Coordinates of C-alpha atoms and ligand atoms in Angstrom, one line a residue:
M1 CA -13.8 -101.9 181.6
C2 CA -10.5 -101.9 183.5
G3 CA -10.2 -99.4 186.3
I4 CA -7.0 -97.8 187.5
V5 CA -6.1 -96.1 190.8
G6 CA -2.9 -94.7 192.1
Y7 CA -1.8 -93.0 195.3
I8 CA 1.2 -91.1 196.7
G9 CA 1.0 -90.0 200.4
K10 CA 1.1 -91.0 204.0
R11 CA -2.1 -93.0 204.5
N12 CA -2.6 -96.7 204.6
I13 CA -1.9 -97.1 200.9
K14 CA -3.5 -100.6 200.6
R15 CA -6.7 -99.3 202.1
W16 CA -6.9 -96.3 199.8
L17 CA -6.2 -98.4 196.7
I18 CA -8.8 -101.0 197.5
D19 CA -11.4 -98.4 198.4
G20 CA -10.6 -96.6 195.2
L21 CA -11.0 -99.7 193.2
R22 CA -14.3 -100.4 194.9
E23 CA -15.5 -97.0 193.5
L24 CA -14.6 -98.3 190.0
E25 CA -16.3 -101.7 190.4
Y26 CA -19.3 -100.5 188.4
R27 CA -17.1 -100.4 185.3
G28 CA -17.0 -104.2 185.3
Y29 CA -14.0 -106.5 186.1
D30 CA -13.0 -110.1 186.6
S31 CA -9.7 -109.8 188.6
A32 CA -7.9 -107.1 190.6
G33 CA -4.5 -106.3 192.0
I34 CA -2.4 -103.7 193.8
A35 CA 1.3 -102.9 194.2
V36 CA 2.6 -100.8 197.1
M37 CA 6.0 -99.2 197.2
K38 CA 7.4 -98.4 200.7
E39 CA 10.9 -97.9 202.0
G40 CA 12.4 -99.0 198.7
E41 CA 10.4 -102.3 198.5
I42 CA 7.4 -103.1 196.3
H43 CA 4.7 -105.5 197.6
A44 CA 2.2 -106.8 195.1
Y45 CA -1.0 -108.8 195.5
K46 CA -3.5 -110.1 192.9
A47 CA -6.8 -112.1 193.1
V48 CA -9.3 -113.4 190.6
G49 CA -12.9 -112.4 191.1
K50 CA -14.3 -109.7 193.4
L51 CA -12.4 -107.3 195.5
V52 CA -13.2 -109.2 198.7
N53 CA -10.8 -111.9 197.4
L54 CA -8.0 -109.3 197.1
E55 CA -8.8 -108.0 200.6
E56 CA -8.5 -111.6 201.9
K57 CA -5.1 -111.9 200.2
T58 CA -3.8 -108.7 201.7
K59 CA -4.9 -109.4 205.3
G60 CA -2.1 -108.5 207.6
F61 CA -0.5 -106.2 205.1
E62 CA -1.2 -102.7 206.5
P63 CA 1.4 -100.3 204.9
E64 CA 1.1 -96.9 206.5
G65 CA 2.8 -94.2 204.4
P66 CA 4.8 -92.5 203.2
G67 CA 4.8 -94.4 200.0
A68 CA 3.1 -94.9 196.7
G69 CA 0.8 -97.5 195.2
I70 CA -1.0 -98.5 192.0
G71 CA -4.1 -100.7 191.7
H72 CA -6.2 -102.2 188.9
T73 CA -9.4 -104.0 188.2
R74 CA -9.1 -106.0 185.0
W75 CA -11.8 -106.8 182.4
A76 CA -10.1 -109.5 180.4
T77 CA -9.2 -108.8 176.7
H78 CA -5.9 -110.6 176.1
G79 CA -5.9 -113.8 178.1
K80 CA -8.3 -115.4 180.5
P81 CA -9.2 -113.8 183.9
T82 CA -6.5 -115.6 185.9
E83 CA -4.2 -114.3 188.6
L84 CA -1.2 -114.4 186.3
N85 CA -3.0 -112.2 183.8
A86 CA -4.3 -109.8 186.5
H87 CA -2.4 -106.4 186.9
P88 CA -0.1 -105.1 188.2
H89 CA 2.5 -106.8 185.9
M90 CA 6.0 -107.0 187.1
G91 CA 9.5 -106.9 185.8
E92 CA 12.6 -107.3 187.9
Y93 CA 12.1 -104.1 189.9
S94 CA 9.1 -102.3 188.4
Y95 CA 5.3 -102.8 188.2
V96 CA 2.7 -101.5 185.7
V97 CA -1.1 -101.2 185.5
H98 CA -2.7 -100.5 182.1
N99 CA -6.2 -99.8 180.6
G100 CA -6.6 -100.1 176.8
I101 CA -4.9 -102.3 174.2
I102 CA -1.3 -102.3 173.0
E103 CA -1.8 -103.1 169.4
N104 CA 1.9 -103.8 168.6
Y105 CA 2.5 -105.9 171.7
R106 CA 3.3 -109.1 169.7
Q107 CA 6.1 -107.4 167.9
I108 CA 7.6 -105.9 171.1
K109 CA 7.1 -109.3 173.0
E110 CA 9.0 -111.2 170.3
E111 CA 11.8 -108.7 170.4
L112 CA 12.1 -108.9 174.1
E113 CA 11.8 -112.7 174.2
A114 CA 14.6 -112.9 171.6
E115 CA 16.7 -110.9 174.1
G116 CA 15.9 -113.5 176.9
V117 CA 13.0 -111.8 178.7
A118 CA 10.6 -114.3 180.2
F119 CA 6.9 -113.4 180.2
L120 CA 4.5 -114.7 182.8
S121 CA 1.2 -113.6 181.4
Q122 CA -0.8 -113.7 178.2
T123 CA -1.5 -110.0 178.3
D124 CA -0.5 -107.2 176.0
T125 CA 0.3 -105.1 179.1
E126 CA 3.3 -107.1 180.3
V127 CA 5.4 -105.8 177.4
I128 CA 5.3 -102.3 179.0
V129 CA 7.1 -103.2 182.2
H130 CA 9.8 -105.3 180.4
L131 CA 10.3 -102.6 177.8
F132 CA 10.7 -100.0 180.5
E133 CA 13.4 -102.1 182.3
K134 CA 15.2 -102.6 179.0
M135 CA 15.1 -98.8 178.4
T136 CA 16.6 -98.2 181.8
K137 CA 19.7 -99.8 180.6
T138 CA 20.2 -97.2 177.9
H139 CA 18.6 -94.2 179.7
E140 CA 20.1 -92.9 182.9
E141 CA 17.0 -91.2 184.1
P142 CA 14.0 -93.5 184.8
Y143 CA 11.6 -90.9 183.4
A144 CA 13.6 -90.8 180.1
A145 CA 13.3 -94.6 180.0
F146 CA 9.5 -94.3 180.6
K147 CA 9.1 -91.8 177.9
A148 CA 11.1 -93.9 175.5
T149 CA 8.8 -96.9 176.4
I150 CA 5.6 -95.0 175.8
A151 CA 7.0 -93.8 172.4
R152 CA 7.2 -97.4 171.3
L153 CA 3.5 -98.2 172.1
E154 CA 0.8 -98.2 169.5
G155 CA -2.9 -98.5 170.5
A156 CA -4.8 -97.1 173.4
Y157 CA -3.5 -96.8 176.9
A158 CA -3.7 -95.3 180.3
V159 CA -0.6 -96.4 182.2
L160 CA 0.7 -96.1 185.7
L161 CA 4.2 -97.5 186.4
M162 CA 6.3 -97.7 189.6
S163 CA 9.9 -98.7 189.8
K164 CA 12.4 -99.2 192.7
K165 CA 14.7 -97.0 190.6
A166 CA 12.4 -94.0 191.4
P167 CA 11.2 -94.1 195.0
Q168 CA 7.8 -92.7 195.8
T169 CA 7.3 -91.8 192.1
I170 CA 4.5 -92.8 189.8
F171 CA 5.0 -92.5 186.0
F172 CA 1.9 -91.9 184.0
A173 CA 0.8 -91.8 180.3
R174 CA -2.5 -91.5 178.6
K175 CA -3.7 -92.0 175.0
G176 CA -7.2 -93.2 174.1
S177 CA -8.1 -94.3 177.6
P178 CA -9.1 -91.9 180.3
M179 CA -6.9 -90.9 183.3
I180 CA -7.4 -88.3 186.0
I181 CA -4.8 -87.0 188.5
G182 CA -5.9 -85.3 191.7
K183 CA -4.3 -83.6 194.6
N184 CA -5.2 -81.9 197.9
A185 CA -3.8 -79.5 200.4
G186 CA -2.4 -82.4 202.5
G187 CA 0.1 -83.1 199.7
E188 CA -1.6 -86.3 198.7
I189 CA -1.7 -87.2 195.0
F190 CA -4.3 -89.5 193.5
F191 CA -4.9 -91.2 190.1
A192 CA -8.1 -92.8 188.8
S193 CA -9.8 -93.8 185.6
S194 CA -12.9 -91.8 186.5
D195 CA -13.6 -89.2 189.2
A196 CA -15.6 -91.5 191.4
P197 CA -12.6 -92.6 193.7
L198 CA -11.4 -89.0 193.9
I199 CA -14.6 -87.4 195.1
G200 CA -14.2 -86.3 198.7
E201 CA -10.4 -87.0 198.5
A202 CA -8.9 -84.7 196.0
T203 CA -9.9 -81.0 195.9
E204 CA -8.4 -80.4 192.5
V205 CA -8.2 -82.7 189.5
A206 CA -6.7 -82.6 186.0
Y207 CA -8.2 -84.6 183.1
M208 CA -5.1 -85.7 181.2
E209 CA -5.1 -84.7 177.5
E210 CA -4.4 -87.2 174.8
G211 CA -0.7 -87.9 174.5
T212 CA 0.2 -86.8 178.1
V213 CA 3.3 -88.3 179.6
G214 CA 4.7 -87.4 183.0
Y215 CA 5.5 -88.4 186.6
A216 CA 4.4 -87.5 190.1
S217 CA 6.3 -87.6 193.4
P218 CA 5.8 -85.8 196.7
E219 CA 8.0 -83.0 195.4
K220 CA 6.7 -82.5 191.9
I221 CA 4.0 -83.3 189.4
Y222 CA 5.4 -83.0 185.8
A223 CA 3.6 -83.6 182.5
E224 CA 4.3 -82.9 178.9
P225 CA 3.7 -81.9 176.2
D226 CA 1.3 -79.6 178.0
A227 CA 1.2 -78.8 181.7
L228 CA -1.8 -80.3 183.5
Q229 CA -4.7 -78.0 184.0
F230 CA -6.1 -78.5 187.5
V231 CA -9.7 -77.6 188.2
P232 CA -11.7 -77.8 191.5
L233 CA -13.5 -81.2 192.0
A234 CA -17.0 -80.7 193.5
G235 CA -19.1 -83.3 195.2
D236 CA -19.0 -85.5 198.3
K237 CA -18.9 -89.2 198.9
L238 CA -22.6 -89.5 199.5
T239 CA -23.4 -88.7 195.9
A240 CA -21.6 -91.9 194.9
Q241 CA -23.3 -94.3 197.3
K242 CA -26.5 -96.3 197.3
G243 CA -28.4 -94.2 199.8
G244 CA -30.6 -97.0 201.2
Y245 CA -31.5 -98.7 197.9
R246 CA -30.7 -102.3 197.3
F247 CA -28.8 -101.6 194.1
F248 CA -27.3 -98.7 192.3
M249 CA -29.7 -99.5 189.4
E250 CA -32.7 -99.1 191.7
K251 CA -31.3 -95.8 193.1
E252 CA -30.8 -94.6 189.6
I253 CA -34.3 -95.5 188.5
Y254 CA -35.6 -93.5 191.5
E255 CA -33.4 -90.6 190.7
Q256 CA -34.9 -90.1 187.3
P257 CA -37.6 -87.5 188.3
N258 CA -34.9 -85.3 189.8
V259 CA -32.2 -85.7 187.2
I260 CA -34.6 -85.1 184.3
G261 CA -35.4 -81.8 186.0
D262 CA -31.7 -81.0 186.0
T263 CA -31.5 -81.9 182.3
M264 CA -34.2 -79.3 181.6
I265 CA -33.1 -76.4 183.8
G266 CA -32.3 -73.3 181.8
R267 CA -33.2 -75.1 178.6
V268 CA -37.0 -75.6 178.7
L269 CA -38.4 -72.1 178.8
D270 CA -42.0 -70.8 178.6
E271 CA -42.2 -70.4 174.8
G272 CA -39.7 -73.1 173.7
V273 CA -36.3 -74.5 174.2
A274 CA -32.9 -72.8 174.4
F275 CA -29.4 -74.3 174.3
E276 CA -26.7 -71.9 175.2
E277 CA -24.2 -74.6 174.2
L278 CA -25.2 -74.1 170.6
G279 CA -24.5 -70.7 168.9
G280 CA -27.2 -68.8 167.0
D281 CA -25.9 -70.0 163.7
F282 CA -25.3 -73.6 164.8
L283 CA -27.6 -75.1 162.1
E284 CA -26.3 -72.9 159.3
G285 CA -25.8 -75.0 156.2
L286 CA -27.0 -78.2 157.8
T287 CA -30.0 -80.1 156.4
R288 CA -29.5 -83.6 157.7
I289 CA -28.4 -85.4 160.8
K290 CA -26.4 -88.5 161.3
I291 CA -26.3 -90.1 164.8
C292 CA -23.8 -92.7 165.9
A293 CA -23.9 -94.5 169.3
C294 CA -23.8 -98.0 170.9
G295 CA -26.2 -100.0 173.0
T296 CA -28.7 -98.0 175.1
S297 CA -27.3 -94.8 173.6
Y298 CA -28.1 -96.2 170.2
H299 CA -31.7 -96.7 171.3
A300 CA -31.9 -93.2 172.5
A301 CA -30.6 -92.1 169.1
L302 CA -33.3 -94.1 167.3
T303 CA -35.9 -92.5 169.4
G304 CA -34.5 -89.1 168.5
S305 CA -34.7 -89.9 164.8
Y306 CA -38.5 -90.1 164.9
L307 CA -38.6 -86.8 166.8
F308 CA -36.2 -84.9 164.5
E309 CA -38.0 -86.0 161.4
R310 CA -41.4 -85.3 162.8
Q311 CA -40.7 -81.9 164.4
A312 CA -37.7 -80.4 162.7
K313 CA -38.3 -82.0 159.3
M314 CA -34.6 -83.0 159.0
A315 CA -33.6 -86.3 157.4
V316 CA -32.0 -88.4 160.1
N317 CA -29.8 -91.5 159.8
V318 CA -28.8 -93.5 162.9
E319 CA -25.9 -95.9 162.9
I320 CA -24.3 -98.3 165.4
A321 CA -20.8 -96.8 165.9
S322 CA -19.0 -100.1 165.5
E323 CA -20.5 -100.6 162.1
F324 CA -20.1 -97.1 161.0
R325 CA -16.4 -97.0 161.6
Y326 CA -15.6 -99.7 159.1
K327 CA -18.1 -99.1 156.3
E328 CA -16.4 -96.3 154.4
P329 CA -19.4 -94.0 155.0
L330 CA -20.5 -91.3 152.6
L331 CA -20.3 -88.0 154.6
T332 CA -21.6 -84.8 153.2
D333 CA -20.9 -81.4 154.8
D334 CA -24.6 -80.5 155.1
T335 CA -24.8 -83.2 157.8
L336 CA -24.7 -82.5 161.5
F337 CA -22.8 -85.5 163.1
V338 CA -24.1 -86.3 166.5
V339 CA -22.7 -88.9 168.9
I340 CA -24.5 -90.0 172.0
S341 CA -22.6 -91.7 174.9
Q342 CA -23.2 -91.9 178.7
S343 CA -19.6 -92.4 179.5
G344 CA -18.0 -90.3 176.8
E345 CA -15.3 -93.0 176.5
T346 CA -16.8 -95.7 174.3
A347 CA -14.1 -96.6 171.9
D348 CA -16.3 -97.2 168.8
T349 CA -18.3 -94.0 169.3
L350 CA -15.1 -92.1 169.8
E351 CA -13.6 -93.4 166.6
A352 CA -16.8 -92.6 164.7
L353 CA -16.5 -89.0 166.0
R354 CA -12.9 -88.9 165.0
M355 CA -13.8 -90.0 161.4
A356 CA -16.6 -87.4 161.2
K357 CA -14.2 -84.7 162.3
A358 CA -11.5 -85.8 159.9
A359 CA -14.2 -85.5 157.1
G360 CA -14.8 -81.9 158.2
L361 CA -18.3 -82.4 159.5
K362 CA -19.8 -80.3 162.3
T363 CA -20.0 -82.5 165.4
L364 CA -22.2 -82.5 168.5
A365 CA -21.8 -84.8 171.5
I366 CA -24.7 -85.7 173.8
C367 CA -22.9 -87.0 176.8
N368 CA -23.1 -87.4 180.6
V369 CA -19.5 -87.0 181.5
D370 CA -17.9 -83.6 181.2
N371 CA -14.2 -83.6 180.2
S372 CA -14.6 -87.1 178.8
S373 CA -12.7 -88.0 175.6
I374 CA -15.8 -87.6 173.4
V375 CA -16.7 -84.2 175.0
R376 CA -13.2 -82.9 174.4
M377 CA -13.2 -84.0 170.8
A378 CA -16.6 -82.8 169.7
D379 CA -17.2 -79.2 168.4
A380 CA -20.1 -78.7 170.7
T381 CA -21.5 -80.7 173.6
I382 CA -24.9 -81.0 175.4
L383 CA -24.4 -82.5 178.8
T384 CA -27.2 -84.8 179.9
R385 CA -26.7 -84.0 183.6
A386 CA -27.8 -87.5 184.9
G387 CA -25.1 -87.5 187.6
I388 CA -22.8 -90.5 188.1
E389 CA -24.4 -93.7 186.8
K390 CA -23.0 -96.8 188.4
G391 CA -25.4 -99.6 187.4
V392 CA -24.0 -101.3 184.3
A393 CA -27.6 -101.4 183.0
S394 CA -28.1 -97.8 182.0
T395 CA -31.4 -96.2 183.2
K396 CA -31.2 -92.5 184.1
A397 CA -28.6 -91.9 181.5
F398 CA -31.0 -93.2 178.8
A399 CA -33.9 -91.1 180.2
T400 CA -31.8 -87.9 180.1
Q401 CA -30.4 -88.7 176.6
V402 CA -34.0 -89.0 175.3
M403 CA -35.0 -85.8 177.0
V404 CA -32.1 -83.9 175.4
L405 CA -33.1 -85.3 172.0
W406 CA -36.7 -84.3 172.5
M407 CA -35.6 -80.8 173.5
L408 CA -33.1 -80.6 170.6
S409 CA -35.7 -81.6 168.1
L410 CA -38.0 -78.8 169.3
F411 CA -35.0 -76.4 169.3
F412 CA -34.2 -77.3 165.7
A413 CA -37.9 -77.1 164.7
Q414 CA -38.0 -73.6 166.1
K415 CA -34.9 -72.5 164.3
R416 CA -36.1 -74.0 161.0
G417 CA -39.6 -72.7 161.5
T418 CA -41.2 -76.1 161.2
I419 CA -43.3 -75.7 164.3
N420 CA -45.6 -72.8 165.2
A421 CA -45.9 -71.0 168.5
E422 CA -48.9 -73.0 169.6
G423 CA -47.2 -76.3 168.8
A424 CA -44.0 -75.3 170.6
R425 CA -46.1 -74.3 173.7
R426 CA -47.8 -77.7 173.7
E427 CA -44.4 -79.5 173.6
V428 CA -43.1 -77.3 176.4
E429 CA -46.1 -78.1 178.6
A430 CA -45.6 -81.8 178.0
M431 CA -41.9 -81.5 178.8
D432 CA -42.7 -79.7 182.1
R433 CA -44.8 -82.7 183.2
V434 CA -42.0 -85.3 182.7
P435 CA -40.6 -85.2 186.2
T436 CA -44.1 -85.8 187.7
V437 CA -44.8 -88.6 185.2
L438 CA -41.5 -90.3 186.1
K439 CA -42.4 -90.1 189.8
E440 CA -46.0 -91.4 189.3
A441 CA -44.6 -94.3 187.2
L442 CA -42.7 -95.6 190.2
T443 CA -46.0 -96.5 191.9
V444 CA -46.1 -99.6 189.7
H445 CA -42.9 -101.0 191.4
E446 CA -44.8 -103.4 193.7
K447 CA -46.8 -104.6 190.7
C448 CA -43.6 -105.3 188.8
K449 CA -42.2 -107.1 191.8
R450 CA -45.2 -109.4 191.9
L451 CA -45.3 -109.9 188.2
S452 CA -41.6 -110.8 188.0
K453 CA -42.1 -114.2 189.5
R454 CA -44.0 -115.3 186.4
Y455 CA -41.2 -114.3 184.0
L456 CA -38.2 -116.3 185.2
H457 CA -38.3 -119.0 182.5
G458 CA -39.7 -119.5 179.0
H459 CA -37.8 -119.6 175.7
G460 CA -37.7 -115.9 175.1
F461 CA -39.2 -112.5 175.4
F462 CA -40.5 -110.2 172.6
F463 CA -40.7 -106.6 173.4
I464 CA -42.8 -104.9 170.7
G465 CA -43.8 -101.3 170.0
R466 CA -44.3 -98.9 167.1
D467 CA -42.9 -95.5 166.2
I468 CA -40.9 -94.2 169.2
F469 CA -42.1 -97.2 171.2
F470 CA -40.0 -99.5 168.9
P471 CA -36.7 -98.2 170.2
L472 CA -38.2 -98.3 173.7
A473 CA -39.0 -102.0 173.0
L474 CA -35.4 -102.5 171.9
E475 CA -34.3 -100.9 175.2
G476 CA -36.7 -103.0 177.3
A477 CA -35.3 -106.1 175.8
L478 CA -31.7 -105.0 176.3
K479 CA -32.4 -104.2 179.9
L480 CA -33.9 -107.6 180.6
K481 CA -31.2 -109.6 178.8
E482 CA -28.3 -107.7 180.4
I483 CA -29.3 -108.4 183.9
S484 CA -31.5 -111.5 183.8
Y485 CA -29.5 -113.4 181.1
L486 CA -32.9 -114.4 179.6
H487 CA -33.2 -114.2 175.8
A488 CA -35.1 -111.1 174.9
E489 CA -35.5 -109.2 171.6
G490 CA -37.1 -105.9 170.7
Y491 CA -39.2 -105.6 167.4
P492 CA -41.3 -103.1 165.6
A493 CA -44.8 -104.7 166.2
G494 CA -45.6 -104.7 162.5
E495 CA -42.6 -107.0 161.8
M496 CA -44.0 -109.9 163.7
K497 CA -45.8 -111.4 160.7
H498 CA -42.6 -111.3 158.6
G499 CA -40.9 -114.0 160.6
P500 CA -40.6 -113.7 164.4
I501 CA -44.3 -114.8 165.0
A502 CA -43.1 -118.3 164.1
L503 CA -41.7 -118.5 167.6
A504 CA -45.1 -117.7 169.3
D505 CA -46.3 -120.3 171.8
A506 CA -47.3 -120.2 175.5
E507 CA -43.6 -120.0 176.6
L508 CA -42.9 -117.0 174.4
F509 CA -43.5 -113.9 176.5
T510 CA -44.6 -110.8 174.7
V511 CA -44.2 -107.4 176.4
A512 CA -46.5 -105.1 174.4
L513 CA -46.1 -101.4 174.6
M514 CA -49.6 -100.1 173.8
P515 CA -49.7 -96.3 174.2
Q516 CA -53.1 -94.7 173.6
T517 CA -51.7 -91.6 171.9
L518 CA -49.8 -93.3 169.0
L519 CA -51.1 -96.1 166.7
Y520 CA -53.0 -97.9 169.4
D521 CA -55.3 -99.8 167.0
K522 CA -52.3 -100.9 164.9
I523 CA -50.4 -102.3 167.8
K524 CA -53.5 -103.8 169.2
S525 CA -54.0 -106.0 166.1
N526 CA -50.4 -107.0 166.2
V527 CA -50.8 -108.2 169.8
E528 CA -54.0 -110.0 168.9
E529 CA -52.1 -111.9 166.3
L530 CA -49.6 -113.1 168.9
S531 CA -52.3 -113.9 171.4
A532 CA -54.1 -116.0 168.7
R533 CA -50.8 -118.1 168.5
D534 CA -50.9 -118.5 172.3
S535 CA -48.0 -116.2 173.2
T536 CA -48.2 -115.1 176.8
I537 CA -49.0 -111.4 176.7
L538 CA -47.9 -108.7 179.2
A539 CA -49.6 -105.5 178.1
I540 CA -48.4 -102.1 179.3
S541 CA -51.1 -99.6 178.5
P542 CA -53.5 -97.1 179.9
L543 CA -56.4 -98.8 178.1
P544 CA -57.7 -102.2 179.3
F545 CA -56.9 -105.1 176.9
D546 CA -58.9 -108.3 177.3
L547 CA -56.4 -110.6 175.7
A548 CA -53.6 -109.8 178.1
D549 CA -52.4 -112.5 180.5
D550 CA -50.8 -109.8 182.6
F551 CA -51.3 -106.1 182.6
V552 CA -49.5 -103.0 183.9
L553 CA -51.9 -100.1 183.8
T554 CA -50.2 -96.8 183.0
H555 CA -51.6 -93.3 183.4
A556 CA -53.6 -91.6 180.7
H557 CA -51.5 -88.9 179.0
D558 CA -52.1 -86.7 176.0
H559 CA -48.5 -86.7 174.7
P560 CA -46.7 -89.8 173.3
M561 CA -43.4 -88.8 175.1
L562 CA -45.2 -88.9 178.4
E563 CA -46.4 -92.4 177.7
F564 CA -42.9 -93.2 176.6
F565 CA -41.2 -92.1 179.8
E566 CA -43.8 -93.9 182.0
M567 CA -43.4 -97.2 180.0
M568 CA -39.6 -96.8 180.2
V569 CA -39.8 -97.0 184.0
V570 CA -42.0 -100.1 183.9
E571 CA -39.5 -101.8 181.7
Q572 CA -36.6 -100.9 184.0
L573 CA -38.4 -102.0 187.1
L574 CA -39.5 -105.3 185.6
A575 CA -36.0 -106.1 184.3
M576 CA -34.5 -105.3 187.8
E577 CA -37.1 -107.4 189.7
V578 CA -36.6 -110.4 187.4
S579 CA -32.9 -110.1 187.9
I580 CA -33.2 -109.9 191.7
R581 CA -35.5 -113.0 191.8
L582 CA -32.9 -114.9 189.7
G583 CA -30.3 -114.0 192.2
N584 CA -28.1 -112.2 189.7
D585 CA -25.7 -109.3 190.3
V586 CA -28.0 -106.5 189.2
D587 CA -25.3 -103.7 189.2
M588 CA -22.5 -105.8 187.7
P589 CA -23.9 -108.4 185.4
R590 CA -21.6 -111.0 184.1
N591 CA -19.4 -110.3 181.0
L592 CA -20.4 -106.6 180.8
A593 CA -18.5 -103.4 181.6
K594 CA -19.9 -100.0 182.2
S595 CA -17.4 -98.1 180.1
V596 CA -16.4 -100.0 176.9
T597 CA -13.0 -98.4 176.1
V598 CA -11.9 -101.2 173.8
E599 CA -13.2 -102.2 170.3
Ligands
M6R601 O1 -21.2 -95.0 177.6 P1 -22.0 -95.3 176.3 O2 -23.4 -94.7 176.4 O3 -21.3 -94.9 175.1 O4 -22.2 -96.9 176.3 C1 -22.8 -97.5 175.2 C2 -23.2 -98.9 175.7 O5 -22.1 -99.7 176.0 C3 -24.2 -98.9 176.8 O6 -25.3 -98.1 176.6 C4 -24.6 -100.3 177.2 O7 -25.4 -100.8 176.2 C5 -25.3 -100.3 178.5 N1 -24.8 -101.4 179.3 C6 -26.8 -100.5 178.4 O8 -27.4 -100.7 179.6

């Protein structure tokens, strides 16, 4: 989704803005632009497509400071991805960049047009800059004009605005879309939609609260209604780079053994699981769980539902957040409301959380980004500790979400007395083996690379599994379709005979998840039925299977979750290798954004 950067200081402002935008590329975009204010003049450049096009356009423009600048990568919502629709949008003497959606933009636009203002773009954003310039006519101070502008906006926004009326100043506002401000001892001030561009640049950052409005200049940073709370920013540039891998997705798949270890630290103990984030009486009065999430996080939630019901004997209901928010759900106060989100900014999930809070439910977020909007809204949070995930196709974030849900189900089971000491010990032993299993799973990478050449065509893929391997089948299909653009669907294996099997022929590829620890015979007969109808079968299993056309042999494990994690890696590697062979952009697939901050 759109990315915003801003800078005040003495460096080459263009360079910092473009480098900063590059750090936000993973969010997805289709055009980009910058505006640089120096010695009372503002210079703006925009380009459709990747940042190299913007670099090409700005060749020869090397503005050393002091000055200020704003930059933007746009993921089209209102209007096509054209240069005119790209940000920054300009008025007569001001420029704005915006992330989010201005819901009442039509009304404001009509008002302004009636007063003679000409609009250049089809965007909702452009109203902000014209409204600001209108307000400067009735407000002497530019900041007062900016505040009055923001007060008129309905919807979601993170906004940076520069005007010749306020040299070396950036006005900012945030509601519903994230915005971070950073600073360092050299007097430089930075803005960004996520902390990736700020790592190694700012030493302290403040995550703006909902409703923040303010301005920054070399002399002063001012915000209201609450002062900004700066905290140290850890990390260095290396953590955010590819480190020798071809793609971020590949790096992130290979990071899984380590990050899963981080997820477990201090939580998986000898005799069971502990979460210091959850107080001793956290479950008091709660008998059921409702989980809301989107995409991959929804698949993690579905996996969790099997674990909670099996181990903690709690009734679980999982819903896609975009459906939940409009269905007038029945919420009872014996329900723990859980949201799962990698980014912590997904608009639908955030809204679901807001509704649950308004209904008075106890809420828990499982999230990868501390200080994100979801984390700040939830009553309690369990951080997944996956580290920055840049590949649009989620991998390590999913692994850590599932790990948290597995640990949480054991935690709840212990609290509710639905598991005995021996059972808990067995779970813990299995959990301790996950990092090793994830590492061993990577040994099939070469095999997946070779297999991928046979799966570049066909009329579709079925990923099938049962029990927790059903959500894993959904996830395998999503991974493949996101980055290969091939049609893939996940199904519970037992559903085949109720319709989907009608599609079976030699050009229908079935990826069968066949664990030995869970319902092996059942899934085997489902796969046999597909094979009898000539579907091409790729079996993933520790047990040989004669009818498979292709086979990925996994290790023998004695716990379904260990088989789950190993098969997850196979699915990820296969999807990535198919995408590479098709020549697609693995990390930034078409039409997708990493952080979906609009409905
Ligand atoms: O940040 P979130 O986990 O809330 O994002 C939800 C989905 O948009 C996300 O999982 C999406 O499906 C990924 N691209 C999947 O790889």
